[in-house]
Coordinates of C-alpha atoms (C1' of nucleotides) in Angstrom, one line a residue:
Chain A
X1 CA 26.0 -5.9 -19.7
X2 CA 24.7 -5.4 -16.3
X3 CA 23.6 -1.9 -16.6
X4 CA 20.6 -3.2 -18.9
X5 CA 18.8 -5.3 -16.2
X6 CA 18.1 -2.3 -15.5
X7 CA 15.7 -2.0 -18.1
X8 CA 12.6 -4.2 -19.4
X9 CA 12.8 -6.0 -22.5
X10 CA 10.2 -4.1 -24.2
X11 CA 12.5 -0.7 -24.1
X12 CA 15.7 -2.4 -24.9
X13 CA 13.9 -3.5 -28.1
X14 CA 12.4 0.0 -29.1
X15 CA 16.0 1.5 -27.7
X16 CA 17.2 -0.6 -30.6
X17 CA 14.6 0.4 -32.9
X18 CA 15.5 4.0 -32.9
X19 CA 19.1 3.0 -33.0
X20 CA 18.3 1.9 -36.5
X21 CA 16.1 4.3 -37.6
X22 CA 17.6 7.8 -39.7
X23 CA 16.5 10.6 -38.4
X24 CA 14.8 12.9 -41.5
X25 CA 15.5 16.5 -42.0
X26 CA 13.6 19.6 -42.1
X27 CA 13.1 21.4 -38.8
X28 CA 12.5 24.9 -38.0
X29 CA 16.0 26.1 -36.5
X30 CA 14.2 28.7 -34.0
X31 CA 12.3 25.6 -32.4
X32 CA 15.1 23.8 -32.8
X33 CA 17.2 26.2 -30.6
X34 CA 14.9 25.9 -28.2
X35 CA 14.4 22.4 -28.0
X36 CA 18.1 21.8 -27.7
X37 CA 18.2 24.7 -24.9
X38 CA 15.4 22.2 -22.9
X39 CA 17.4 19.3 -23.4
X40 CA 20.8 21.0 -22.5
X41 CA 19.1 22.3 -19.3
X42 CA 17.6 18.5 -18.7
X43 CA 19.8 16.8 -19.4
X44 CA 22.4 18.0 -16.8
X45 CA 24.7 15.5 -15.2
X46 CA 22.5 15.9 -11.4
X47 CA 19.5 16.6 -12.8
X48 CA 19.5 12.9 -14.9
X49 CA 20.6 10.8 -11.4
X50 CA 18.2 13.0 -9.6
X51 CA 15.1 12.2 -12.2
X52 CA 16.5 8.4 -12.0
X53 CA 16.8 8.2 -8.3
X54 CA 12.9 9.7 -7.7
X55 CA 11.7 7.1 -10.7
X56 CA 13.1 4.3 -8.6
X57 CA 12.4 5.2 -5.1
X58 CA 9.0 7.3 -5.6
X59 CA 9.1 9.7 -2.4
X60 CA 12.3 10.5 -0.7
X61 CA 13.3 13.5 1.9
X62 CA 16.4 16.4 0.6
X63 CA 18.4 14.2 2.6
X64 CA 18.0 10.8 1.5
X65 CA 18.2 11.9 -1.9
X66 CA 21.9 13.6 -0.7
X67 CA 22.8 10.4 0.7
X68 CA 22.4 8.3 -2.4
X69 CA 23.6 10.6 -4.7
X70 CA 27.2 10.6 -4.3
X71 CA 29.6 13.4 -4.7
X72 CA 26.7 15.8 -5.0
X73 CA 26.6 19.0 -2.6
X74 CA 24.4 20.3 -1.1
X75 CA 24.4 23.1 -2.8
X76 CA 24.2 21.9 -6.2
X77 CA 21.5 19.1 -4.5
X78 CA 19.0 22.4 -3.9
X79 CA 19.8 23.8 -7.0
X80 CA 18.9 21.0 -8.7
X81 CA 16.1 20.3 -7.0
X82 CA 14.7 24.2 -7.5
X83 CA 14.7 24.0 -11.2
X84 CA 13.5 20.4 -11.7
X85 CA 10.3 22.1 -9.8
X86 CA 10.8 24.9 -11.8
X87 CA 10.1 23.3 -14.9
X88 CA 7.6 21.3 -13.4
X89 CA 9.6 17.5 -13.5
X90 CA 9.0 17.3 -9.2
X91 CA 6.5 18.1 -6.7
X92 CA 7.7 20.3 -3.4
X93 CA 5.8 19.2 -0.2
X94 CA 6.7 21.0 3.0
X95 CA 5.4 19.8 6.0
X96 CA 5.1 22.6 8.5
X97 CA 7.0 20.7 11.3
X98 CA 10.1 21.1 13.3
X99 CA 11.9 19.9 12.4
X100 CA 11.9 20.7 9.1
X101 CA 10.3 18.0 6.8
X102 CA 10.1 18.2 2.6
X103 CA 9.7 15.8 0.3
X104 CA 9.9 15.2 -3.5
X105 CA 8.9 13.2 -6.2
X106 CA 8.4 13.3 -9.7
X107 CA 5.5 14.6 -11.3
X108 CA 4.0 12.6 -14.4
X109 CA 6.1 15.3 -16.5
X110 CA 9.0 14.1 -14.7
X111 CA 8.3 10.4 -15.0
X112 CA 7.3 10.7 -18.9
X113 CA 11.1 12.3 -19.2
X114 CA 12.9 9.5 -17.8
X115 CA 11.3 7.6 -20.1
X116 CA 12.3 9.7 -22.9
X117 CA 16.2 9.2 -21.4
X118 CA 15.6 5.3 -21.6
X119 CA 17.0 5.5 -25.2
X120 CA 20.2 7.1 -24.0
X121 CA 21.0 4.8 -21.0
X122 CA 20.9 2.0 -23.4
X123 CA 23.2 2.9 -25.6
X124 CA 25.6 4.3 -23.4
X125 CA 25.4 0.7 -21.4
X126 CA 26.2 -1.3 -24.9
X127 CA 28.8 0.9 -26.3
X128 CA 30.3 1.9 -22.8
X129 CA 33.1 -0.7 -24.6
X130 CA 33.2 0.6 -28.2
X131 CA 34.1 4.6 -27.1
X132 CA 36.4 3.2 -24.3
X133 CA 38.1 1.8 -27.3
X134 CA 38.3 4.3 -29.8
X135 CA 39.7 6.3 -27.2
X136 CA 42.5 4.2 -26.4
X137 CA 43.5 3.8 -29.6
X138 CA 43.0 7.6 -30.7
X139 CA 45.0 8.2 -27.6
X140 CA 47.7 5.7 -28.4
X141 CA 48.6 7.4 -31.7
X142 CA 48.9 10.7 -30.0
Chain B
X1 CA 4.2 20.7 -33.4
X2 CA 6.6 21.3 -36.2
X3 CA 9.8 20.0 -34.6
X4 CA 8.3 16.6 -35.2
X5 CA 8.6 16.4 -38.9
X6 CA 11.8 15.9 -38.3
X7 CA 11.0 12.0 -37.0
X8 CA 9.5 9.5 -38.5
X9 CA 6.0 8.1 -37.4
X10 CA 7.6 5.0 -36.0
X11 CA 10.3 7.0 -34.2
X12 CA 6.8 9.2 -32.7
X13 CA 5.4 5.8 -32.0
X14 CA 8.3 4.4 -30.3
X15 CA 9.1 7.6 -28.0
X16 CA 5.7 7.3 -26.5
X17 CA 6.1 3.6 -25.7
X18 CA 9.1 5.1 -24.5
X19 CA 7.4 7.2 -21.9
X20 CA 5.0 5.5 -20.7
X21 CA 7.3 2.3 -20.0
X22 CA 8.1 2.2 -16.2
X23 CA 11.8 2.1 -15.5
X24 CA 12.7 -1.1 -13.7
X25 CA 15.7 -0.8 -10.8
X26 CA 18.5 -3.1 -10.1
X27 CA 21.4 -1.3 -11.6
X28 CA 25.5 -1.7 -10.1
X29 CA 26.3 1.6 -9.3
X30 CA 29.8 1.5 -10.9
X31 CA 28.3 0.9 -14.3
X32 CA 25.6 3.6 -13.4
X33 CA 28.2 6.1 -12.6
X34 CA 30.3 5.3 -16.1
X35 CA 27.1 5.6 -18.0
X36 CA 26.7 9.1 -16.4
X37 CA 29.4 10.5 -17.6
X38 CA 29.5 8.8 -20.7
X39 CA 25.9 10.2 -21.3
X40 CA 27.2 13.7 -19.5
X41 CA 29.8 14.4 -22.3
X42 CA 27.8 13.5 -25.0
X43 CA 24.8 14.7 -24.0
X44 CA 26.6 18.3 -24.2
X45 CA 25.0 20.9 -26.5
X46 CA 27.7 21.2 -29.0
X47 CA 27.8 17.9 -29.3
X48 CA 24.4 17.2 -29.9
X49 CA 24.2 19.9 -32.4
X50 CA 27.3 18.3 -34.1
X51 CA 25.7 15.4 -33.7
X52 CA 22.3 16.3 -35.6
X53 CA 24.0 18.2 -38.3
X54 CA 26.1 15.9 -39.6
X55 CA 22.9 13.4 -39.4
X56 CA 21.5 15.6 -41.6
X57 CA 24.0 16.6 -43.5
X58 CA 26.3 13.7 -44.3
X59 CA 30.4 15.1 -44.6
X60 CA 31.0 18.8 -43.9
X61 CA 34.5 20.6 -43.9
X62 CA 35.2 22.6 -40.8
X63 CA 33.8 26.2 -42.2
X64 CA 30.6 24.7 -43.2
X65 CA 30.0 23.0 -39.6
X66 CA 31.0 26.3 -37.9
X67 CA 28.5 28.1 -40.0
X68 CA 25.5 26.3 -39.7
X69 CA 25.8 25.6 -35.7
X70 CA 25.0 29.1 -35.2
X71 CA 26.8 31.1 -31.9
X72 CA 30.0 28.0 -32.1
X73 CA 33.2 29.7 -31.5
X74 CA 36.2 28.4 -33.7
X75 CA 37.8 27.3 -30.2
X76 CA 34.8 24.9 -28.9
X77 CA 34.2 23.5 -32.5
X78 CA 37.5 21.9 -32.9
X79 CA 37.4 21.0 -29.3
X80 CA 33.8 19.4 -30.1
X81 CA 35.0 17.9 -32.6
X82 CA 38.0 16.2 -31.1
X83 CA 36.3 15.1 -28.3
X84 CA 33.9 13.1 -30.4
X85 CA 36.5 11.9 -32.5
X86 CA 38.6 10.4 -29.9
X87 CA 35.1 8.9 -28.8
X88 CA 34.7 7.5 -32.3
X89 CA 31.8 9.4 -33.0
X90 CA 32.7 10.9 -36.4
X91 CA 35.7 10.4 -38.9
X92 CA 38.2 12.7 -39.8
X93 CA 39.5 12.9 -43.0
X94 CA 42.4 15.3 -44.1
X95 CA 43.4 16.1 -47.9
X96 CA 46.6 17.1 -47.7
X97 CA 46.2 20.0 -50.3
X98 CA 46.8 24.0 -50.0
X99 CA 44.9 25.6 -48.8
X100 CA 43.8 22.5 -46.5
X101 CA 41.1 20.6 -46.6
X102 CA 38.9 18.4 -44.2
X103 CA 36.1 16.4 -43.8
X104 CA 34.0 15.4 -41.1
X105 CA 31.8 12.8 -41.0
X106 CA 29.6 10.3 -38.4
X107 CA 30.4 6.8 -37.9
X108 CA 28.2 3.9 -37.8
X109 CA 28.8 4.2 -34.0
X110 CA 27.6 7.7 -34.0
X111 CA 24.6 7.5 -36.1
X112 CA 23.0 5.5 -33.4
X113 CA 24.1 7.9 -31.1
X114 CA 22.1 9.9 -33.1
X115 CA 19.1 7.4 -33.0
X116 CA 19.1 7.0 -28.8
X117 CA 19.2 11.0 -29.0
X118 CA 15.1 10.7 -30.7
X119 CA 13.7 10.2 -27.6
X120 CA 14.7 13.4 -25.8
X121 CA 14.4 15.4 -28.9
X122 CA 10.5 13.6 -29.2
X123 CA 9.9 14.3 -25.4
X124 CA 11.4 18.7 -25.5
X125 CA 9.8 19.2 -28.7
X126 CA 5.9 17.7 -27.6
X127 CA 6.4 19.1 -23.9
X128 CA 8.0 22.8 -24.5
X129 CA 4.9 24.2 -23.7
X130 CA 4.4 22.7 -20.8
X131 CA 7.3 23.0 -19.1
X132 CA 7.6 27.1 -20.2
X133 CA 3.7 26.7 -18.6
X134 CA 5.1 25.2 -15.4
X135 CA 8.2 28.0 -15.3
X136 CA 5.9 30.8 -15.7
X137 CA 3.6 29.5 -12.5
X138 CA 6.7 28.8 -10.5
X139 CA 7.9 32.5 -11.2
X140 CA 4.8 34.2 -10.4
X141 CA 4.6 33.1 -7.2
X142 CA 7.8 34.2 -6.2
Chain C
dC1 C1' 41.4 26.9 -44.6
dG2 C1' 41.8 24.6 -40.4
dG3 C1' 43.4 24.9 -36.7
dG4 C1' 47.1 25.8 -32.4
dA5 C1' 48.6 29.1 -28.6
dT6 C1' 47.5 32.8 -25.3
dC7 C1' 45.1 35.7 -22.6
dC8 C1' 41.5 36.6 -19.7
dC9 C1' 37.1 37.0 -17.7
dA10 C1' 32.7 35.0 -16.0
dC11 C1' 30.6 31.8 -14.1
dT12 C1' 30.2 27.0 -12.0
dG13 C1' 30.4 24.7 -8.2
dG14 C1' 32.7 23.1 -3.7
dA15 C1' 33.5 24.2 1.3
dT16 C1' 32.1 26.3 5.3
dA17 C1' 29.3 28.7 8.5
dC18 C1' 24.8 30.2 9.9
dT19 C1' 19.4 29.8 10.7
dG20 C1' 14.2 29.1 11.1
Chain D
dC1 C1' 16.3 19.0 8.8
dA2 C1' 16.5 21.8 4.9
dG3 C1' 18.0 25.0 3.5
dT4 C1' 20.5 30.3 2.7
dA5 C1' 24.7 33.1 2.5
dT6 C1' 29.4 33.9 1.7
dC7 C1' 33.8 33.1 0.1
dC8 C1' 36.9 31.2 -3.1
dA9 C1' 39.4 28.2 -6.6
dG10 C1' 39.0 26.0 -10.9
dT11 C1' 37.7 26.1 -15.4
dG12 C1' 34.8 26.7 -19.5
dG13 C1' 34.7 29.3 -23.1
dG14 C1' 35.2 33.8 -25.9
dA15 C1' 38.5 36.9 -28.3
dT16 C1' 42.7 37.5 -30.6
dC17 C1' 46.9 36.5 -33.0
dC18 C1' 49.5 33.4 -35.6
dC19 C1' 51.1 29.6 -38.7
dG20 C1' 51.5 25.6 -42.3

DNA sequence: CGGGATCCCACTGGATACTG
DNA sequence: CAGTATCCAGTGGGATCCCG
């Protein structure tokens, strides 16, 4: 599975722990709620390849970060960008030049959070085969 | 931080090797971009919610799920729950009985969905506060 | 009880044009 | 270059009705 050089051995092993671990019960439902509202928000299809692309690459300029993420407007591109500063993930610097130059990276929030996604990545890199399965053959009985 | 009782020390543990591992590069773009979507869909918020009851709960019938995810319109559940049955997240089991009856319930495949899910719910729930923190800065300025 | 079928609105998000 | 502003199509998702 190529995906998983992405990672180092040391997270594919404690992405594997967790995968065998059960998660125990008893949670307040109002925290809850808005722990799953912070993850809904985060974990937004631009916002993950945004975080990924600024772990990797450190400091990059609006339009270097539009160049290598493809598909992405520019529109939703700011968007993103305003509430990932918003909830403090990246730092905004705007150099007072003409023309205009601003650049982002991740703050150590931001950093600690693509961590936290780590656990995701590799599971969706090992069982990218299993769901493309089950869906072929929940699609071929329909 | 009560929404942490949920995991289990060693879950805690393994989250913050988690985030403070450095996410190496070196990834084929293709493979990124299925991951992506992979993770998009079932990284939605019904799904999660789904996801984490029926961790919790074991089997559910259809009335009880749609009670207990609170705000879940009849429409989105079954839609949810398709979804993630053609994924081969979760069996479904019909007794064909009047009034009918069925049964939902995660498969091996989506229990460690489930697991890789710890991370981000570890990461929301220890850094709520600081990310509301960093929101209410960002508004008072503008 | 567990949905399927419809209607309909609100918002998401793309394309385009303009600007400091 | 790094946005903002505007317009517009597509669709996500709620409300409602119905049925086996």
């Amino acid at each position: 599975m190529d995906a998983l050089t992405r990672f180092t051995p040391e997270q594919v092993a404690a992405a594997k722990r967790y995968s065998e671990a059960i998660p125990p019960t008893d949670i307040d439902p109002r925290i809850e709620r808005l722990v799953a509202d912070l993850i809904g928000r985060v974990a937004d299809k631009w916002t993950m390849l945004v975080l990924e692309l600024l772990t990797d690459a450190g400091t990059l300029r609006f339009t270097r970060i539009a160049e290598r993420i493809e598909g992405i407007s520019q529109k939703m591109l700011t968007q993103t960008l305003r509430q990932m500063e918003r909830d403090g993930l990246i730092e905004r610097k705007i150099y007072p030049v003409v023309p205009p130059k601003v650049e982002y990276n991740l703050t150590p929030l931001g950093l600690t959070l693509g961590g936290a996604f780590c656990g995701l990545w590799v599971w969706a890199a090992e069982n990218l085969g299993e769901v493309e399965r089950a869906r072929a053959a929940f699609d071929k009985k329909a």
